Coordinates of C-alpha atoms in Angstrom, one line a residue:
M22 CA -79.3 68.0 88.3
A23 CA -76.1 67.9 90.1
K24 CA -75.1 64.3 90.9
T25 CA -75.4 63.3 94.6
W26 CA -72.3 61.0 95.3
R27 CA -72.8 58.1 97.6
V28 CA -69.7 57.6 99.8
G29 CA -68.8 54.6 102.2
I30 CA -66.3 55.4 104.8
I31 CA -63.7 52.5 105.8
G32 CA -61.7 53.1 109.1
S33 CA -59.8 51.0 111.3
T34 CA -59.7 52.0 114.9
A35 CA -56.2 51.6 116.6
R36 CA -54.8 50.5 113.3
G37 CA -54.5 53.7 111.4
N38 CA -57.8 55.1 112.6
Y39 CA -59.4 57.7 110.1
G40 CA -56.2 59.1 108.9
H41 CA -55.7 62.8 109.1
G42 CA -59.5 63.5 109.3
V43 CA -60.4 62.0 105.9
D44 CA -63.7 60.9 107.0
V45 CA -64.9 64.4 108.4
A46 CA -63.9 66.1 105.2
F47 CA -66.6 64.3 103.3
T48 CA -69.1 65.7 105.6
K49 CA -68.2 69.2 104.5
I50 CA -69.2 68.6 100.8
P51 CA -72.8 69.5 99.9
D52 CA -73.4 66.8 97.2
V53 CA -72.1 63.9 99.2
T54 CA -74.2 61.5 101.1
I55 CA -72.5 59.2 103.5
V56 CA -74.4 56.1 103.2
A57 CA -72.2 54.0 105.8
V58 CA -69.0 53.5 107.8
A59 CA -67.2 50.2 108.3
D60 CA -65.0 49.5 111.3
H61 CA -63.8 46.4 112.8
D62 CA -63.9 48.0 116.3
D63 CA -67.2 48.5 118.0
A64 CA -66.6 51.7 120.0
G65 CA -64.8 53.2 117.1
R66 CA -67.6 52.4 114.6
V67 CA -70.1 54.0 116.9
Q68 CA -68.2 57.2 117.2
A69 CA -67.5 57.2 113.5
Q70 CA -71.2 56.8 112.5
K71 CA -72.1 59.4 114.8
R72 CA -69.2 61.8 113.5
V73 CA -70.1 61.7 110.2
G74 CA -73.9 61.2 110.4
A75 CA -74.1 57.9 108.5
A76 CA -77.3 55.9 108.3
N77 CA -75.5 52.6 108.4
A78 CA -72.5 51.0 110.1
Y79 CA -70.7 47.6 109.5
S80 CA -67.9 45.7 111.2
D81 CA -66.6 44.4 107.9
Y82 CA -66.1 46.7 104.9
R83 CA -66.8 43.9 102.5
K84 CA -70.2 43.6 103.7
M85 CA -70.8 47.1 103.4
L86 CA -69.3 47.1 99.8
A87 CA -71.7 44.2 98.9
T88 CA -74.8 45.7 100.7
K89 CA -74.6 49.4 99.6
Q90 CA -74.4 50.7 96.0
L91 CA -71.5 53.2 96.6
D92 CA -70.1 55.9 94.1
I93 CA -66.9 56.5 96.2
V94 CA -65.0 54.7 99.0
A95 CA -63.0 56.6 101.5
I96 CA -60.1 54.4 102.7
C97 CA -59.1 56.2 105.7
P98 CA -56.6 54.1 107.8
R99 CA -53.2 55.6 107.9
W100 CA -51.7 52.1 108.3
M101 CA -50.7 51.2 104.8
D102 CA -50.8 47.2 105.3
Q103 CA -54.5 47.2 104.8
H104 CA -54.7 49.4 101.7
H105 CA -54.2 46.8 99.1
D106 CA -56.9 44.7 100.4
M107 CA -59.4 47.6 100.7
I108 CA -58.6 49.0 97.3
M109 CA -59.0 45.6 95.6
A110 CA -62.4 45.2 97.3
A111 CA -63.6 48.7 96.4
A112 CA -62.5 48.1 92.8
E113 CA -64.4 44.8 92.7
A114 CA -67.6 46.6 93.9
G115 CA -66.9 49.2 91.1
C116 CA -66.2 52.1 93.4
H117 CA -63.9 55.2 92.9
I118 CA -61.6 55.7 95.6
Y119 CA -60.2 58.5 97.7
M120 CA -57.6 57.4 100.3
E121 CA -55.2 58.3 103.0
K122 CA -51.4 57.9 101.8
P123 CA -49.0 56.2 101.2
F124 CA -50.4 53.9 98.4
C125 CA -49.2 50.3 99.3
P126 CA -46.3 48.7 101.0
T127 CA -44.9 46.8 97.9
L128 CA -44.7 47.7 94.2
K129 CA -46.4 44.1 93.6
E130 CA -49.3 45.4 95.6
C131 CA -49.3 48.6 93.8
D132 CA -49.3 46.9 90.3
E133 CA -52.6 44.9 91.3
A134 CA -54.2 47.9 92.5
V135 CA -53.7 49.9 89.3
R136 CA -54.6 46.9 87.3
A137 CA -57.8 46.4 89.2
L138 CA -58.8 50.1 88.9
E139 CA -57.8 50.4 85.2
M140 CA -59.7 47.3 84.0
R141 CA -62.7 48.8 85.5
H142 CA -62.1 52.5 84.6
L143 CA -62.2 53.6 88.1
K144 CA -60.5 56.8 89.5
L145 CA -58.4 57.0 92.7
G146 CA -57.2 60.4 94.5
I147 CA -54.7 60.0 97.4
A148 CA -54.0 62.4 100.3
H149 CA -50.7 63.8 99.0
V150 CA -52.5 67.3 99.6
T151 CA -49.7 69.5 98.3
Q152 CA -50.4 68.1 94.9
Y153 CA -54.0 69.8 95.0
S154 CA -52.7 73.1 96.3
P155 CA -53.1 76.2 94.2
V156 CA -49.7 77.3 95.4
L157 CA -48.2 74.5 93.6
D158 CA -49.7 75.6 90.5
T159 CA -48.5 79.2 91.0
V160 CA -44.8 77.6 91.6
L161 CA -45.1 75.6 88.4
S162 CA -46.3 78.8 86.6
I163 CA -43.2 80.8 87.9
I164 CA -40.8 78.1 86.9
K165 CA -42.3 77.7 83.3
H166 CA -41.8 81.6 82.9
G167 CA -38.4 81.4 84.0
E168 CA -38.2 83.3 87.2
I169 CA -35.4 81.1 88.6
G170 CA -34.0 80.3 85.2
E171 CA -33.1 76.5 84.3
V172 CA -34.0 74.0 87.1
L173 CA -30.8 72.3 88.0
E174 CA -31.5 70.3 91.4
L175 CA -34.1 69.5 93.6
R176 CA -33.3 69.1 97.4
G177 CA -35.5 67.3 99.8
R178 CA -35.6 66.3 103.4
G179 CA -38.2 64.8 105.8
K180 CA -39.0 65.8 109.3
E181 CA -35.9 64.0 110.9
D182 CA -37.7 63.6 114.1
R183 CA -37.6 60.1 115.9
R184 CA -38.8 58.4 112.7
G185 CA -35.7 59.8 110.8
G186 CA -34.2 57.7 108.0
G187 CA -36.3 54.8 106.6
E188 CA -39.8 55.6 108.4
D189 CA -39.3 59.2 107.5
L190 CA -38.7 58.2 103.9
W191 CA -42.1 56.4 103.6
V192 CA -44.4 58.5 106.0
L193 CA -43.1 62.2 105.0
G194 CA -40.7 61.6 102.2
S195 CA -43.7 60.4 100.1
H196 CA -44.8 63.8 100.0
V197 CA -41.5 65.1 99.0
M198 CA -41.3 62.4 96.2
G199 CA -44.6 63.8 94.8
M200 CA -43.4 67.3 94.7
M201 CA -40.1 66.3 93.0
R202 CA -42.3 64.5 90.3
S203 CA -44.4 67.8 89.9
I204 CA -41.4 69.9 89.3
A205 CA -39.3 67.8 87.3
G206 CA -42.4 66.8 85.1
G207 CA -42.1 63.2 85.0
N208 CA -41.0 59.9 86.7
A209 CA -37.5 59.3 88.1
S210 CA -35.5 57.1 85.6
S211 CA -32.7 55.9 88.1
C212 CA -31.9 56.1 91.7
I213 CA -28.6 55.6 93.6
A214 CA -28.7 55.4 97.5
T215 CA -27.1 54.5 100.8
V216 CA -28.9 53.4 103.9
F217 CA -27.2 53.5 107.3
N218 CA -27.7 52.3 110.8
K219 CA -25.8 54.0 113.7
Q220 CA -23.4 55.1 110.9
A221 CA -22.8 51.7 109.3
P222 CA -24.3 50.4 106.2
V223 CA -27.5 48.6 107.0
T224 CA -27.2 44.7 106.8
K225 CA -30.0 41.9 107.2
A226 CA -29.4 42.2 110.8
N227 CA -30.9 45.7 111.1
V228 CA -34.1 44.9 109.2
V229 CA -37.1 45.2 111.5
E230 CA -40.8 45.1 111.0
G231 CA -41.7 48.9 110.6
A232 CA -44.4 50.9 112.6
E233 CA -47.8 51.7 111.2
G234 CA -48.0 48.9 108.9
I235 CA -44.8 49.7 106.7
G236 CA -43.8 46.4 106.5
L237 CA -40.0 45.6 106.5
L238 CA -37.8 48.6 107.5
A239 CA -34.4 49.7 108.1
G240 CA -32.0 52.5 108.6
D241 CA -31.7 55.7 110.8
H242 CA -30.0 57.7 108.1
L243 CA -30.2 57.7 104.4
R244 CA -29.5 59.7 101.4
A245 CA -30.6 59.1 97.7
Q246 CA -30.1 60.9 94.2
Y247 CA -32.6 60.5 91.3
S248 CA -32.3 61.1 87.7
F249 CA -35.1 63.0 86.2
P250 CA -36.1 64.2 82.7
N251 CA -34.3 67.0 81.1
G252 CA -31.1 66.4 83.3
V253 CA -32.7 67.4 86.5
S254 CA -31.2 65.7 89.7
G255 CA -33.2 65.2 92.9
Y256 CA -31.8 64.3 96.2
F257 CA -33.6 63.2 99.5
A258 CA -32.0 62.6 102.7
S259 CA -33.3 62.2 106.4
K260 CA -31.4 61.5 109.5
R261 CA -32.9 60.5 112.9
G262 CA -32.9 63.5 115.4
A263 CA -31.4 65.9 113.0
G264 CA -34.6 68.0 112.4
G265 CA -34.6 71.7 112.7
S266 CA -37.0 74.2 114.3
P267 CA -38.7 75.5 112.0
T268 CA -38.6 72.3 110.2
R269 CA -36.6 71.7 106.8
F270 CA -39.4 69.3 105.6
G271 CA -40.2 70.3 102.1
L272 CA -38.3 70.8 98.7
Q273 CA -35.9 73.2 97.5
V274 CA -35.9 73.9 93.8
M275 CA -32.4 75.4 92.8
G276 CA -32.5 77.2 89.5
S277 CA -29.7 78.8 87.4
R278 CA -31.1 82.2 88.5
G279 CA -32.7 81.4 91.9
I280 CA -34.3 79.2 94.5
I281 CA -37.9 78.1 95.4
E282 CA -38.7 76.4 98.7
L283 CA -41.9 74.6 98.8
Q284 CA -43.5 73.4 102.0
S285 CA -45.4 70.4 102.2
G286 CA -49.1 71.0 102.7
Y287 CA -52.2 72.4 101.3
L288 CA -52.1 76.3 100.5
K289 CA -49.0 76.7 102.5
P290 CA -46.9 79.6 101.2
A291 CA -43.6 78.9 99.1
F292 CA -40.6 81.2 99.0
I293 CA -38.4 82.4 96.3
L294 CA -35.0 83.8 96.1
Q295 CA -34.1 85.5 92.8
D296 CA -30.3 85.2 93.2
S297 CA -28.2 83.1 91.1
S298 CA -25.6 82.9 93.9
W299 CA -28.2 81.1 96.1
S300 CA -26.9 83.4 98.9
P301 CA -28.7 86.3 100.0
G302 CA -25.9 87.5 102.5
R303 CA -23.6 88.0 99.2
T304 CA -25.8 90.0 97.1
G305 CA -28.4 91.7 99.6
K306 CA -31.5 90.2 97.5
T307 CA -34.2 88.8 100.2
W308 CA -36.5 86.1 99.9
K309 CA -40.1 86.8 98.8
T310 CA -43.2 84.8 99.5
I311 CA -45.2 83.0 97.0
T312 CA -49.1 82.3 97.5
S313 CA -51.7 81.2 95.0
A314 CA -52.0 84.8 93.8
G315 CA -48.3 84.9 92.8
I316 CA -44.9 86.6 94.1
D317 CA -45.3 88.9 97.1
K318 CA -49.1 88.8 96.9
A319 CA -51.3 88.3 99.8
E320 CA -53.1 85.0 100.0
P321 CA -56.8 85.6 99.0
R322 CA -57.9 82.1 99.9
T323 CA -59.0 81.0 103.4
D324 CA -59.2 77.2 103.0
G325 CA -55.5 76.6 103.9
T326 CA -55.9 73.6 106.3
Y327 CA -55.4 69.9 106.0
E328 CA -59.0 69.4 105.8
G329 CA -59.1 72.2 103.0
G330 CA -56.5 70.0 101.0
H331 CA -58.9 66.8 101.6
I332 CA -61.9 68.7 100.2
A333 CA -59.7 70.0 97.2
A334 CA -58.6 66.3 96.6
I335 CA -62.2 65.0 96.8
R336 CA -63.4 67.6 94.3
D337 CA -60.8 66.6 92.0
L338 CA -61.7 63.0 92.2
T339 CA -65.5 63.7 91.5
D340 CA -64.5 66.2 88.5
S341 CA -62.1 63.5 87.1
V342 CA -64.9 60.8 87.1
E343 CA -67.3 63.3 85.6
G344 CA -64.5 64.7 83.0
Q345 CA -63.1 61.4 82.3
R346 CA -59.7 62.5 83.2
D347 CA -56.8 61.4 85.5
T348 CA -56.9 63.0 89.1
R349 CA -54.0 65.2 90.2
C350 CA -52.5 62.3 92.1
S351 CA -53.6 59.1 90.6
A352 CA -53.0 55.3 91.2
E353 CA -50.2 55.6 88.6
D354 CA -48.7 58.6 90.3
S355 CA -49.2 57.1 93.8
R356 CA -47.3 54.1 92.3
A357 CA -44.5 56.1 90.9
I358 CA -44.1 57.5 94.5
V359 CA -43.7 54.3 96.0
E360 CA -41.3 53.2 93.4
M361 CA -38.9 56.1 94.3
I362 CA -39.0 54.9 98.0
A363 CA -38.4 51.3 97.2
A364 CA -35.7 52.2 94.9
V365 CA -33.7 53.7 97.7
F366 CA -33.7 50.3 99.4
E367 CA -33.1 48.2 96.3
S368 CA -30.2 50.6 95.4
H369 CA -28.6 50.0 98.7
R370 CA -29.2 46.3 98.6
I371 CA -27.3 45.8 95.4
G372 CA -24.7 48.5 96.0
A373 CA -25.3 50.3 92.8
E374 CA -27.7 52.7 90.6
V375 CA -30.8 51.0 89.8
E376 CA -33.1 52.0 86.8
L377 CA -36.7 52.6 87.3
P378 CA -39.2 51.0 86.9
L379 CA -37.6 48.6 89.2
K380 CA -37.4 44.8 88.3
T381 CA -38.0 43.9 92.0
R382 CA -41.5 44.2 92.9
G383 CA -41.5 43.0 96.4
N384 CA -40.0 44.8 99.5
P385 CA -36.2 45.0 98.7
L386 CA -35.2 44.6 102.3
S387 CA -36.7 41.1 102.1
L388 CA -33.6 40.1 99.7
L389 CA -30.9 41.9 101.7
T390 CA -28.2 39.6 102.6

């Protein structure tokens, strides 16, 4: 008989809420029973319980974890200042985790979370939904088969809206870092970066408390370069108010014989230009669409929504538990993404290239002079 997964939902009304519909995604999976919800806010808790049809509701998630025997805990709040404590409590209760991104605000907290999960053999999946997209699988196959030649560079940008700079790096750049790691096939080994505020290099005077539980934050413009295995260089930049329409948010994969453009999101099409000049105006070659079925083929799937991405990620989590394998975006992967973000601020702080893993495990901005 198929296993029925007992799930507890943790939300935080007005402090990250339930993320991008993480709670509702669990209601669309047949072999899931939502046992309980937890939310410190009375009205939010009532609404959440009704929304997901949970039999029980708690004001304190720790009491839920102690009272109910759960298989999986959904850590839904978008604000990540609560993530570490919630992960640690879920791990202590012996629960696997699906959670909203980003992972944790500091590498010290990431390290503690990874250790807590590893020592109990627990799995974690996180809502970097592009990592679960069949389109990404197709892109990786296309690259492997040499359709754009040797991968030379990876170029990513955030949305560059009012959050451009440091906040964009955390909130949206985290998706780009995940895509970079997938294409490059491993962790970045070094980073060199500069962070600016009103065109001047950021100093201690520019450090503020970031929105949405990010912690110490600075910068309205930043640029970073990463070194990856096999000599691949990765670049990320974001400047406040510089975003285009349509947005440039995503990743360009620059190969010796062409380019692939990846959008962030689940089942969003990618695009390929099989042109070594990287300039369709010079050769007359045109961009083609990449779907889960391949180049220039119609998309056969119909689950291309953010909720579809959550469902795919939750399925990946349950399959990883049953198959005793890592998830497609594990706790270790999530920590590596945070490490790439922290490296930007650490490189700026010391004014030089930094090696990864970083020696500094706290927020580098707390050490800025």
